[in-house]
Amino acid sequence: MVATVIARVESLASSGNESIPKEYVRPEEELTSIGNVFEEEKKDEGPQVPTIDLRDIESGDEVVRERCRAELKRAASDWGVMHLVNHGIPDELIERVKKAGEEFFDLPVEEKEKYANDQASGKIQGYGSKLANNASGQLEWEDYFFHLVFPEDKRDLSIWPKTPSDYKAATEEYARQLRSLATRVLSALSLGLGLEEGRLEKEVGGLEEMLLQMKINYYPKCPQPELALGVEAHTDISALTFILHNMVPGLQLFYEGKWVTAKCVPNSIIMHVGDTVEILSNGKYKSILHRGLVNKEKVRISWAVFCEPPREKIILRPLPELVTEAEPALFPPRTFAQHIEHKLFRKNNPEEKSK
């Protein structure tokens, strides 16, 4: 059997070509909204992604604690994305995770290919690039490394990078700490809906079943950044997504009908509310449409960890306490797997507008 050779975006970027292959050029209607990301990031007018200070989320002082939770709730209801600061994960650990990921992507492409995934056979973990899976055959200007990082008994360490040597230790400690941050956030979001503190976490699988999937996104320099996207517009299917980045801008959020560029906030973790929590909250918390721009000058790397419910075990539906005659259920019951299928179907059949 001959393995398909996939052109890595990194190889295209270093080929010296001044123009990008046509599969990477976005449709006409999208191109009008793609600007220079460095100029976009400098803009101070208009709405800005909120920054939420988590220092007081478990404060012993009830007034202080409630103020912090109220701010988190407001950001999750209004934006569905935020910069988290004072999140409790040591800066030194985050630097180790970033250094390990950068060193892996610094390896020659042929070294990284030893970890290549094989999407056709269902082997999705490992090193990869997007394959055209829709009618337009559109591609994104990124390579990535994808793997499950928590719970520890569900990991496949055989596909984790062996180089650099600190990759495993840094990544597994980060996953552990992120898992406890997810609990703190889900608790506050549950209370914000008038539910018991542990309710949302239980609904997405709890400690045993909620999966943390890490995707390191590597966006090489692009000779024609005004024509491409690093990642096309989408909402996350997860319950929550936590993102680190190398302080190069790129993330844009579709807020009140306009694309807003997220600033690079030092020592922060970006957090998205995903579709799963939007569904459970019956739309009270938002899963925001977002995309990634690329640029000519700097490689951008981001580390996204998607907190996902198990695919088949749980039926996702608006929680009964949040459904009333005045506010009927906005989403039908589906398993997580069915939700993914439904999104793919809608993406590939744009005329199907049903929920």
mmCIF file of C-alpha atoms in Angstrom:
data_model
loop_
_atom_site.group_PDB
_atom_site.id
_atom_site.type_symbol
_atom_site.label_atom_id
_atom_site.label_comp_id
_atom_site.label_asym_id
_atom_site.label_seq_id
_atom_site.Cartn_x
_atom_site.Cartn_y
_atom_site.Cartn_z
ATOM 1 C CA MET A 1 0.000 0.000 0.000
ATOM 2 C CA VAL A 2 1.418 3.372 -0.990
ATOM 3 C CA ALA A 3 1.007 6.057 1.665
ATOM 4 C CA THR A 4 -0.415 9.316 0.351
ATOM 5 C CA VAL A 5 2.143 12.083 0.556
ATOM 6 C CA ILE A 6 0.477 15.148 1.998
ATOM 7 C CA ALA A 7 1.974 18.549 1.271
ATOM 8 C CA ARG A 8 2.664 20.157 4.634
ATOM 9 C CA VAL A 9 1.933 23.872 4.805
ATOM 10 C CA GLU A 10 5.359 24.378 6.397
ATOM 11 C CA SER A 11 6.953 22.949 3.220
ATOM 12 C CA LEU A 12 4.836 25.208 1.003
ATOM 13 C CA ALA A 13 5.801 28.215 3.134
ATOM 14 C CA SER A 14 9.520 27.484 2.841
ATOM 15 C CA SER A 15 9.424 26.719 -0.912
ATOM 16 C CA GLY A 16 10.094 30.339 -1.861
ATOM 17 C CA ASN A 17 6.867 30.657 -3.882
ATOM 18 C CA GLU A 18 5.428 34.161 -3.732
ATOM 19 C CA SER A 19 1.881 32.963 -4.316
ATOM 20 C CA ILE A 20 -0.181 30.350 -2.510
ATOM 21 C CA PRO A 21 -1.882 27.364 -4.217
ATOM 22 C CA LYS A 22 -5.486 28.059 -5.222
ATOM 23 C CA GLU A 23 -6.899 25.577 -2.660
ATOM 24 C CA TYR A 24 -5.761 27.984 0.078
ATOM 25 C CA VAL A 25 -7.406 31.078 -1.433
ATOM 26 C CA ARG A 26 -10.633 31.938 0.380
ATOM 27 C CA PRO A 27 -13.908 32.565 -1.499
ATOM 28 C CA GLU A 28 -14.536 36.079 -2.809
ATOM 29 C CA GLU A 29 -17.146 36.941 -0.171
ATOM 30 C CA GLU A 30 -14.681 36.170 2.621
ATOM 31 C CA LEU A 31 -11.717 38.069 1.202
ATOM 32 C CA THR A 32 -13.255 41.486 1.831
ATOM 33 C CA SER A 33 -13.084 40.900 5.611
ATOM 34 C CA ILE A 34 -9.463 39.658 5.822
ATOM 35 C CA GLY A 35 -7.094 42.456 6.881
ATOM 36 C CA ASN A 36 -3.537 42.807 8.190
ATOM 37 C CA VAL A 37 -3.605 41.126 11.591
ATOM 38 C CA PHE A 38 -0.971 43.409 13.159
ATOM 39 C CA GLU A 39 -2.948 46.512 12.176
ATOM 40 C CA GLU A 40 -6.205 44.883 13.301
ATOM 41 C CA GLU A 41 -4.722 44.034 16.710
ATOM 42 C CA LYS A 42 -3.728 47.692 17.298
ATOM 43 C CA LYS A 43 -7.309 48.936 16.955
ATOM 44 C CA ASP A 44 -8.724 50.154 20.247
ATOM 45 C CA GLU A 45 -12.101 51.390 19.097
ATOM 46 C CA GLY A 46 -15.104 49.089 19.228
ATOM 47 C CA PRO A 47 -15.778 46.026 21.371
ATOM 48 C CA GLN A 48 -12.824 44.122 22.888
ATOM 49 C CA VAL A 49 -12.650 40.525 24.126
ATOM 50 C CA PRO A 50 -13.164 40.696 27.922
ATOM 51 C CA THR A 51 -10.365 39.873 30.378
ATOM 52 C CA ILE A 52 -11.548 37.958 33.443
ATOM 53 C CA ASP A 53 -9.436 37.847 36.607
ATOM 54 C CA LEU A 54 -9.988 34.476 38.300
ATOM 55 C CA ARG A 55 -7.993 35.316 41.432
ATOM 56 C CA ASP A 56 -11.163 35.574 43.534
ATOM 57 C CA ILE A 57 -13.212 32.728 42.050
ATOM 58 C CA GLU A 58 -12.858 30.666 45.242
ATOM 59 C CA SER A 59 -12.380 33.563 47.682
ATOM 60 C CA GLY A 60 -13.547 33.050 51.275
ATOM 61 C CA ASP A 61 -15.252 36.443 51.070
ATOM 62 C CA GLU A 62 -18.687 35.794 49.584
ATOM 63 C CA VAL A 63 -19.102 39.292 48.098
ATOM 64 C CA VAL A 64 -15.708 39.146 46.381
ATOM 65 C CA ARG A 65 -16.341 35.593 45.152
ATOM 66 C CA GLU A 66 -19.779 36.466 43.750
ATOM 67 C CA ARG A 67 -18.395 39.509 41.925
ATOM 68 C CA CYS A 68 -15.797 37.327 40.184
ATOM 69 C CA ARG A 69 -18.394 34.702 39.232
ATOM 70 C CA ALA A 70 -20.770 37.383 37.940
ATOM 71 C CA GLU A 71 -18.039 38.752 35.635
ATOM 72 C CA LEU A 72 -17.305 35.263 34.319
ATOM 73 C CA LYS A 73 -21.026 34.668 33.732
ATOM 74 C CA ARG A 74 -21.397 38.007 31.916
ATOM 75 C CA ALA A 75 -18.455 37.250 29.609
ATOM 76 C CA ALA A 76 -19.768 33.722 28.884
ATOM 77 C CA SER A 77 -23.271 35.082 28.147
ATOM 78 C CA ASP A 78 -22.214 38.091 26.083
ATOM 79 C CA TRP A 79 -19.087 36.896 24.255
ATOM 80 C CA GLY A 80 -18.523 33.199 24.962
ATOM 81 C CA VAL A 81 -14.772 33.914 24.874
ATOM 82 C CA MET A 82 -12.406 35.659 27.268
ATOM 83 C CA HIS A 83 -8.804 36.100 28.378
ATOM 84 C CA LEU A 84 -8.363 34.415 31.781
ATOM 85 C CA VAL A 85 -5.703 35.945 34.053
ATOM 86 C CA ASN A 86 -4.640 34.763 37.522
ATOM 87 C CA HIS A 87 -5.914 31.353 36.438
ATOM 88 C CA GLY A 88 -3.684 29.482 38.875
ATOM 89 C CA ILE A 89 -1.490 27.635 36.356
ATOM 90 C CA PRO A 90 2.157 28.640 36.918
ATOM 91 C CA ASP A 91 3.745 30.761 34.158
ATOM 92 C CA GLU A 92 6.825 28.542 34.347
ATOM 93 C CA LEU A 93 4.769 25.430 33.466
ATOM 94 C CA ILE A 94 3.082 27.250 30.574
ATOM 95 C CA GLU A 95 6.502 28.314 29.258
ATOM 96 C CA ARG A 96 7.662 24.675 29.390
ATOM 97 C CA VAL A 97 4.615 23.528 27.407
ATOM 98 C CA LYS A 98 5.188 26.224 24.797
ATOM 99 C CA LYS A 99 8.920 25.538 24.549
ATOM 100 C CA ALA A 100 8.260 21.797 24.080
ATOM 101 C CA GLY A 101 5.717 22.426 21.314
ATOM 102 C CA GLU A 102 7.965 24.948 19.573
ATOM 103 C CA GLU A 103 10.901 22.532 19.689
ATOM 104 C CA PHE A 104 8.779 19.748 18.208
ATOM 105 C CA PHE A 105 7.704 21.981 15.320
ATOM 106 C CA ASP A 106 11.322 23.116 14.855
ATOM 107 C CA LEU A 107 12.209 19.516 13.894
ATOM 108 C CA PRO A 108 12.636 18.844 10.150
ATOM 109 C CA VAL A 109 9.352 17.903 8.421
ATOM 110 C CA GLU A 110 10.644 14.372 7.776
ATOM 111 C CA GLU A 111 11.185 13.898 11.545
ATOM 112 C CA LYS A 112 7.655 15.095 12.273
ATOM 113 C CA GLU A 113 6.279 12.757 9.575
ATOM 114 C CA LYS A 114 7.205 9.818 11.861
ATOM 115 C CA TYR A 115 4.218 10.958 13.944
ATOM 116 C CA ALA A 116 1.868 11.471 10.981
ATOM 117 C CA ASN A 117 -1.797 10.705 11.502
ATOM 118 C CA ASP A 118 -3.894 8.844 8.936
ATOM 119 C CA GLN A 119 -7.332 10.368 8.817
ATOM 120 C CA ALA A 120 -8.568 7.974 6.127
ATOM 121 C CA SER A 121 -8.143 5.007 8.478
ATOM 122 C CA GLY A 122 -9.539 6.891 11.473
ATOM 123 C CA LYS A 123 -6.150 7.426 13.137
ATOM 124 C CA ILE A 124 -6.692 11.086 13.999
ATOM 125 C CA GLN A 125 -4.010 11.509 16.663
ATOM 126 C CA GLY A 126 -0.588 12.729 15.586
ATOM 127 C CA TYR A 127 0.971 15.189 13.132
ATOM 128 C CA GLY A 128 -1.316 16.389 10.370
ATOM 129 C CA SER A 129 -2.655 18.995 7.986
ATOM 130 C CA LYS A 130 -6.233 19.559 6.938
ATOM 131 C CA LEU A 131 -7.483 17.402 4.090
ATOM 132 C CA ALA A 132 -10.127 18.830 1.775
ATOM 133 C CA ASN A 133 -13.356 17.321 3.049
ATOM 134 C CA ASN A 134 -15.972 19.587 1.559
ATOM 135 C CA ALA A 135 -17.292 20.449 -1.869
ATOM 136 C CA SER A 136 -15.117 23.546 -2.320
ATOM 137 C CA GLY A 137 -11.926 21.634 -1.442
ATOM 138 C CA GLN A 138 -10.792 24.535 0.729
ATOM 139 C CA LEU A 139 -7.600 24.207 2.763
ATOM 140 C CA GLU A 140 -6.279 26.109 5.770
ATOM 141 C CA TRP A 141 -2.775 27.561 6.245
ATOM 142 C CA GLU A 142 -1.732 25.357 9.164
ATOM 143 C CA ASP A 143 -0.152 22.089 10.237
ATOM 144 C CA TYR A 144 -0.968 20.621 13.631
ATOM 145 C CA PHE A 145 -0.280 17.969 16.250
ATOM 146 C CA PHE A 146 -3.344 16.429 17.898
ATOM 147 C CA HIS A 147 -3.562 14.062 20.857
ATOM 148 C CA LEU A 148 -5.673 13.146 23.874
ATOM 149 C CA VAL A 149 -3.987 14.358 27.072
ATOM 150 C CA PHE A 150 -6.517 13.484 29.833
ATOM 151 C CA PRO A 151 -7.746 11.220 31.481
ATOM 152 C CA GLU A 152 -4.321 9.609 31.773
ATOM 153 C CA ASP A 153 -5.623 6.045 31.330
ATOM 154 C CA LYS A 154 -7.088 6.956 27.916
ATOM 155 C CA ARG A 155 -3.867 8.413 26.454
ATOM 156 C CA ASP A 156 -1.831 6.731 23.725
ATOM 157 C CA LEU A 157 1.715 7.705 24.709
ATOM 158 C CA SER A 158 3.179 5.854 21.721
ATOM 159 C CA ILE A 159 2.242 8.763 19.460
ATOM 160 C CA TRP A 160 3.454 11.552 21.792
ATOM 161 C CA PRO A 161 6.624 13.321 20.602
ATOM 162 C CA LYS A 162 9.807 11.772 22.028
ATOM 163 C CA THR A 163 11.671 14.992 21.162
ATOM 164 C CA PRO A 164 12.060 17.278 23.019
ATOM 165 C CA SER A 165 12.565 15.163 26.122
ATOM 166 C CA ASP A 166 10.437 17.450 28.346
ATOM 167 C CA TYR A 167 7.385 17.183 26.061
ATOM 168 C CA LYS A 168 5.622 14.418 28.006
ATOM 169 C CA ALA A 169 6.323 15.723 31.524
ATOM 170 C CA ALA A 170 5.347 19.324 30.699
ATOM 171 C CA THR A 171 2.223 18.378 28.728
ATOM 172 C CA GLU A 172 0.853 15.890 31.255
ATOM 173 C CA GLU A 173 1.314 18.282 34.190
ATOM 174 C CA TYR A 174 -0.351 21.074 32.198
ATOM 175 C CA ALA A 175 -3.262 18.731 31.355
ATOM 176 C CA ARG A 176 -3.733 17.870 35.049
ATOM 177 C CA GLN A 177 -3.787 21.523 36.073
ATOM 178 C CA LEU A 178 -6.064 22.500 33.194
ATOM 179 C CA ARG A 179 -8.480 19.744 34.209
ATOM 180 C CA SER A 180 -8.828 21.317 37.643
ATOM 181 C CA LEU A 181 -9.222 24.795 36.113
ATOM 182 C CA ALA A 182 -12.060 23.361 33.964
ATOM 183 C CA THR A 183 -13.791 22.191 37.167
ATOM 184 C CA ARG A 184 -13.516 25.648 38.723
ATOM 185 C CA VAL A 185 -14.923 27.335 35.617
ATOM 186 C CA LEU A 186 -17.748 24.809 35.118
ATOM 187 C CA SER A 187 -18.710 25.202 38.809
ATOM 188 C CA ALA A 188 -18.999 28.986 38.465
ATOM 189 C CA LEU A 189 -20.950 28.648 35.193
ATOM 190 C CA SER A 190 -23.345 26.132 36.834
ATOM 191 C CA LEU A 191 -24.021 28.494 39.729
ATOM 192 C CA GLY A 192 -24.549 31.301 37.193
ATOM 193 C CA LEU A 193 -27.457 29.287 35.738
ATOM 194 C CA GLY A 194 -28.977 28.703 39.177
ATOM 195 C CA LEU A 195 -27.883 25.053 39.138
ATOM 196 C CA GLU A 196 -25.956 23.005 41.671
ATOM 197 C CA GLU A 197 -22.229 23.629 41.480
ATOM 198 C CA GLY A 198 -21.286 20.221 40.031
ATOM 199 C CA ARG A 199 -24.097 20.006 37.505
ATOM 200 C CA LEU A 200 -22.432 21.080 34.236
ATOM 201 C CA GLU A 201 -19.349 18.986 34.949
ATOM 202 C CA LYS A 202 -21.534 15.931 35.597
ATOM 203 C CA GLU A 203 -23.435 16.572 32.349
ATOM 204 C CA VAL A 204 -20.203 16.546 30.308
ATOM 205 C CA GLY A 205 -18.866 13.314 31.790
ATOM 206 C CA GLY A 206 -17.171 14.221 35.056
ATOM 207 C CA LEU A 207 -13.595 13.279 35.926
ATOM 208 C CA GLU A 208 -13.799 9.821 34.357
ATOM 209 C CA GLU A 209 -15.387 10.634 31.038
ATOM 210 C CA MET A 210 -14.673 14.239 30.007
ATOM 211 C CA LEU A 211 -11.802 14.158 27.505
ATOM 212 C CA LEU A 212 -9.079 16.788 27.078
ATOM 213 C CA GLN A 213 -7.789 16.818 23.509
ATOM 214 C CA MET A 214 -4.765 18.992 22.741
ATOM 215 C CA LYS A 215 -4.195 20.457 19.288
ATOM 216 C CA ILE A 216 -0.996 22.410 18.684
ATOM 217 C CA ASN A 217 -1.696 24.632 15.682
ATOM 218 C CA TYR A 218 1.334 25.717 13.657
ATOM 219 C CA TYR A 219 0.678 28.605 11.250
ATOM 220 C CA PRO A 220 3.725 29.203 9.022
ATOM 221 C CA LYS A 221 4.468 32.608 7.501
ATOM 222 C CA CYS A 222 2.223 33.103 4.492
ATOM 223 C CA PRO A 223 3.323 34.981 1.333
ATOM 224 C CA GLN A 224 -0.275 36.140 0.662
ATOM 225 C CA PRO A 225 -1.935 36.405 4.075
ATOM 226 C CA GLU A 226 -4.726 38.597 2.709
ATOM 227 C CA LEU A 227 -5.980 35.595 0.676
ATOM 228 C CA ALA A 228 -5.796 32.804 3.263
ATOM 229 C CA LEU A 229 -7.007 31.764 6.701
ATOM 230 C CA GLY A 230 -5.121 29.719 9.269
ATOM 231 C CA VAL A 231 -8.413 28.257 10.405
ATOM 232 C CA GLU A 232 -11.769 29.002 8.829
ATOM 233 C CA ALA A 233 -14.760 30.403 10.699
ATOM 234 C CA HIS A 234 -16.259 27.840 13.090
ATOM 235 C CA THR A 235 -17.629 27.377 16.578
ATOM 236 C CA ASP A 236 -15.989 24.828 18.895
ATOM 237 C CA ILE A 237 -17.940 21.624 19.540
ATOM 238 C CA SER A 238 -16.341 21.262 22.990
ATOM 239 C CA ALA A 239 -17.743 22.149 26.412
ATOM 240 C CA LEU A 240 -14.823 24.556 26.991
ATOM 241 C CA THR A 241 -11.633 25.254 25.026
ATOM 242 C CA PHE A 242 -8.467 26.657 26.641
ATOM 243 C CA ILE A 243 -5.847 28.262 24.370
ATOM 244 C CA LEU A 244 -2.236 29.334 24.808
ATOM 245 C CA HIS A 245 -0.357 31.121 22.017
ATOM 246 C CA ASN A 246 3.107 32.467 21.253
ATOM 247 C CA MET A 247 1.984 36.127 21.510
ATOM 248 C CA VAL A 248 1.498 36.506 17.754
ATOM 249 C CA PRO A 249 -2.030 37.782 17.002
ATOM 250 C CA GLY A 250 -4.418 35.842 14.769
ATOM 251 C CA LEU A 251 -7.613 34.955 16.627
ATOM 252 C CA GLN A 252 -10.711 36.801 15.442
ATOM 253 C CA LEU A 253 -14.199 36.626 16.943
ATOM 254 C CA PHE A 254 -17.440 37.391 15.097
ATOM 255 C CA TYR A 255 -19.156 39.747 17.547
ATOM 256 C CA GLU A 256 -22.199 41.909 16.793
ATOM 257 C CA GLY A 257 -21.801 41.373 13.061
ATOM 258 C CA LYS A 258 -18.083 42.282 12.846
ATOM 259 C CA TRP A 259 -14.745 40.457 13.091
ATOM 260 C CA VAL A 260 -12.921 41.563 16.257
ATOM 261 C CA THR A 261 -9.206 40.710 16.644
ATOM 262 C CA ALA A 262 -8.204 39.412 20.073
ATOM 263 C CA LYS A 263 -5.306 41.261 21.698
ATOM 264 C CA CYS A 264 -2.304 39.298 22.985
ATOM 265 C CA VAL A 265 -2.647 39.470 26.777
ATOM 266 C CA PRO A 266 0.512 38.362 28.649
ATOM 267 C CA ASN A 267 0.200 35.371 31.022
ATOM 268 C CA SER A 268 -3.397 34.741 30.008
ATOM 269 C CA ILE A 269 -5.238 31.677 28.774
ATOM 270 C CA ILE A 270 -7.960 32.282 26.196
ATOM 271 C CA MET A 271 -11.142 30.370 27.011
ATOM 272 C CA HIS A 272 -14.019 29.629 24.642
ATOM 273 C CA VAL A 273 -17.432 28.373 25.624
ATOM 274 C CA GLY A 274 -18.146 25.546 23.157
ATOM 275 C CA ASP A 275 -21.368 24.249 21.588
ATOM 276 C CA THR A 276 -21.776 21.623 24.344
ATOM 277 C CA VAL A 277 -22.192 24.234 27.111
ATOM 278 C CA GLU A 278 -24.283 26.452 24.813
ATOM 279 C CA ILE A 279 -26.686 23.533 24.305
ATOM 280 C CA LEU A 280 -26.838 22.551 28.006
ATOM 281 C CA SER A 281 -27.464 26.201 28.989
ATOM 282 C CA ASN A 282 -30.173 26.499 26.292
ATOM 283 C CA GLY A 283 -28.261 29.331 24.637
ATOM 284 C CA LYS A 284 -27.679 31.371 27.810
ATOM 285 C CA TYR A 285 -23.922 30.893 27.327
ATOM 286 C CA LYS A 286 -22.643 31.546 23.805
ATOM 287 C CA SER A 287 -20.390 29.501 21.536
ATOM 288 C CA ILE A 288 -18.912 32.276 19.390
ATOM 289 C CA LEU A 289 -17.936 32.023 15.731
ATOM 290 C CA HIS A 290 -14.169 32.518 15.367
ATOM 291 C CA ARG A 291 -11.323 32.106 12.870
ATOM 292 C CA GLY A 292 -7.547 32.517 12.596
ATOM 293 C CA LEU A 293 -5.668 34.966 10.387
ATOM 294 C CA VAL A 294 -2.091 34.400 9.197
ATOM 295 C CA ASN A 295 0.708 36.850 8.373
ATOM 296 C CA LYS A 296 3.934 37.290 6.383
ATOM 297 C CA GLU A 297 6.314 38.165 9.213
ATOM 298 C CA LYS A 298 5.905 35.702 12.076
ATOM 299 C CA VAL A 299 5.055 32.067 12.647
ATOM 300 C CA ARG A 300 2.041 31.768 14.949
ATOM 301 C CA ILE A 301 1.584 28.774 17.246
ATOM 302 C CA SER A 302 -1.373 28.091 19.504
ATOM 303 C CA TRP A 303 -2.058 25.275 21.962
ATOM 304 C CA ALA A 304 -5.786 24.519 22.128
ATOM 305 C CA VAL A 305 -7.179 22.035 24.640
ATOM 306 C CA PHE A 306 -10.754 20.969 23.926
ATOM 307 C CA CYS A 307 -12.730 19.659 26.917
ATOM 308 C CA GLU A 308 -15.226 17.248 25.352
ATOM 309 C CA PRO A 309 -17.995 14.978 26.603
ATOM 310 C CA PRO A 310 -17.866 11.272 25.645
ATOM 311 C CA ARG A 311 -19.180 10.720 22.113
ATOM 312 C CA GLU A 312 -22.028 8.263 22.744
ATOM 313 C CA LYS A 313 -22.696 7.960 26.481
ATOM 314 C CA ILE A 314 -24.452 11.256 27.133
ATOM 315 C CA ILE A 315 -27.420 12.883 25.424
ATOM 316 C CA LEU A 316 -26.770 16.609 25.070
ATOM 317 C CA ARG A 317 -29.928 18.663 25.439
ATOM 318 C CA PRO A 318 -30.933 21.881 27.169
ATOM 319 C CA LEU A 319 -31.176 21.131 30.897
ATOM 320 C CA PRO A 320 -34.833 20.755 31.922
ATOM 321 C CA GLU A 321 -34.518 23.427 34.657
ATOM 322 C CA LEU A 322 -33.650 25.976 31.966
ATOM 323 C CA VAL A 323 -36.564 25.162 29.645
ATOM 324 C CA THR A 324 -39.894 26.941 30.167
ATOM 325 C CA GLU A 325 -42.918 27.843 28.060
ATOM 326 C CA ALA A 326 -41.445 31.312 27.639
ATOM 327 C CA GLU A 327 -37.991 29.861 26.827
ATOM 328 C CA PRO A 328 -38.508 26.580 24.984
ATOM 329 C CA ALA A 329 -35.603 24.248 24.134
ATOM 330 C CA LEU A 330 -33.485 25.779 21.349
ATOM 331 C CA PHE A 331 -31.682 22.512 20.549
ATOM 332 C CA PRO A 332 -32.939 18.949 19.964
ATOM 333 C CA PRO A 333 -31.412 16.075 21.982
ATOM 334 C CA ARG A 334 -28.300 14.580 20.339
ATOM 335 C CA THR A 335 -25.251 12.622 21.393
ATOM 336 C CA PHE A 336 -21.939 14.455 20.987
ATOM 337 C CA ALA A 337 -21.194 12.237 17.958
ATOM 338 C CA GLN A 338 -24.546 13.176 16.392
ATOM 339 C CA HIS A 339 -23.845 16.869 17.041
ATOM 340 C CA ILE A 340 -20.507 16.545 15.162
ATOM 341 C CA GLU A 341 -22.217 14.732 12.259
ATOM 342 C CA HIS A 342 -24.942 17.370 12.137
ATOM 343 C CA LYS A 343 -22.409 20.207 11.954
ATOM 344 C CA LEU A 344 -20.493 18.489 9.152
ATOM 345 C CA PHE A 345 -23.730 17.901 7.256
ATOM 346 C CA ARG A 346 -24.742 21.555 7.567
ATOM 347 C CA LYS A 347 -21.286 22.718 6.513
ATOM 348 C CA ASN A 348 -21.335 20.563 3.384
ATOM 349 C CA ASN A 349 -25.002 21.312 2.630
ATOM 350 C CA PRO A 350 -25.310 25.062 3.255
ATOM 351 C CA GLU A 351 -28.921 25.085 2.078
ATOM 352 C CA GLU A 352 -29.845 23.012 5.163
ATOM 353 C CA LYS A 353 -30.465 25.776 7.672
ATOM 354 C CA SER A 354 -32.300 23.706 10.284
ATOM 355 C CA LYS A 355 -30.777 23.485 13.784
#
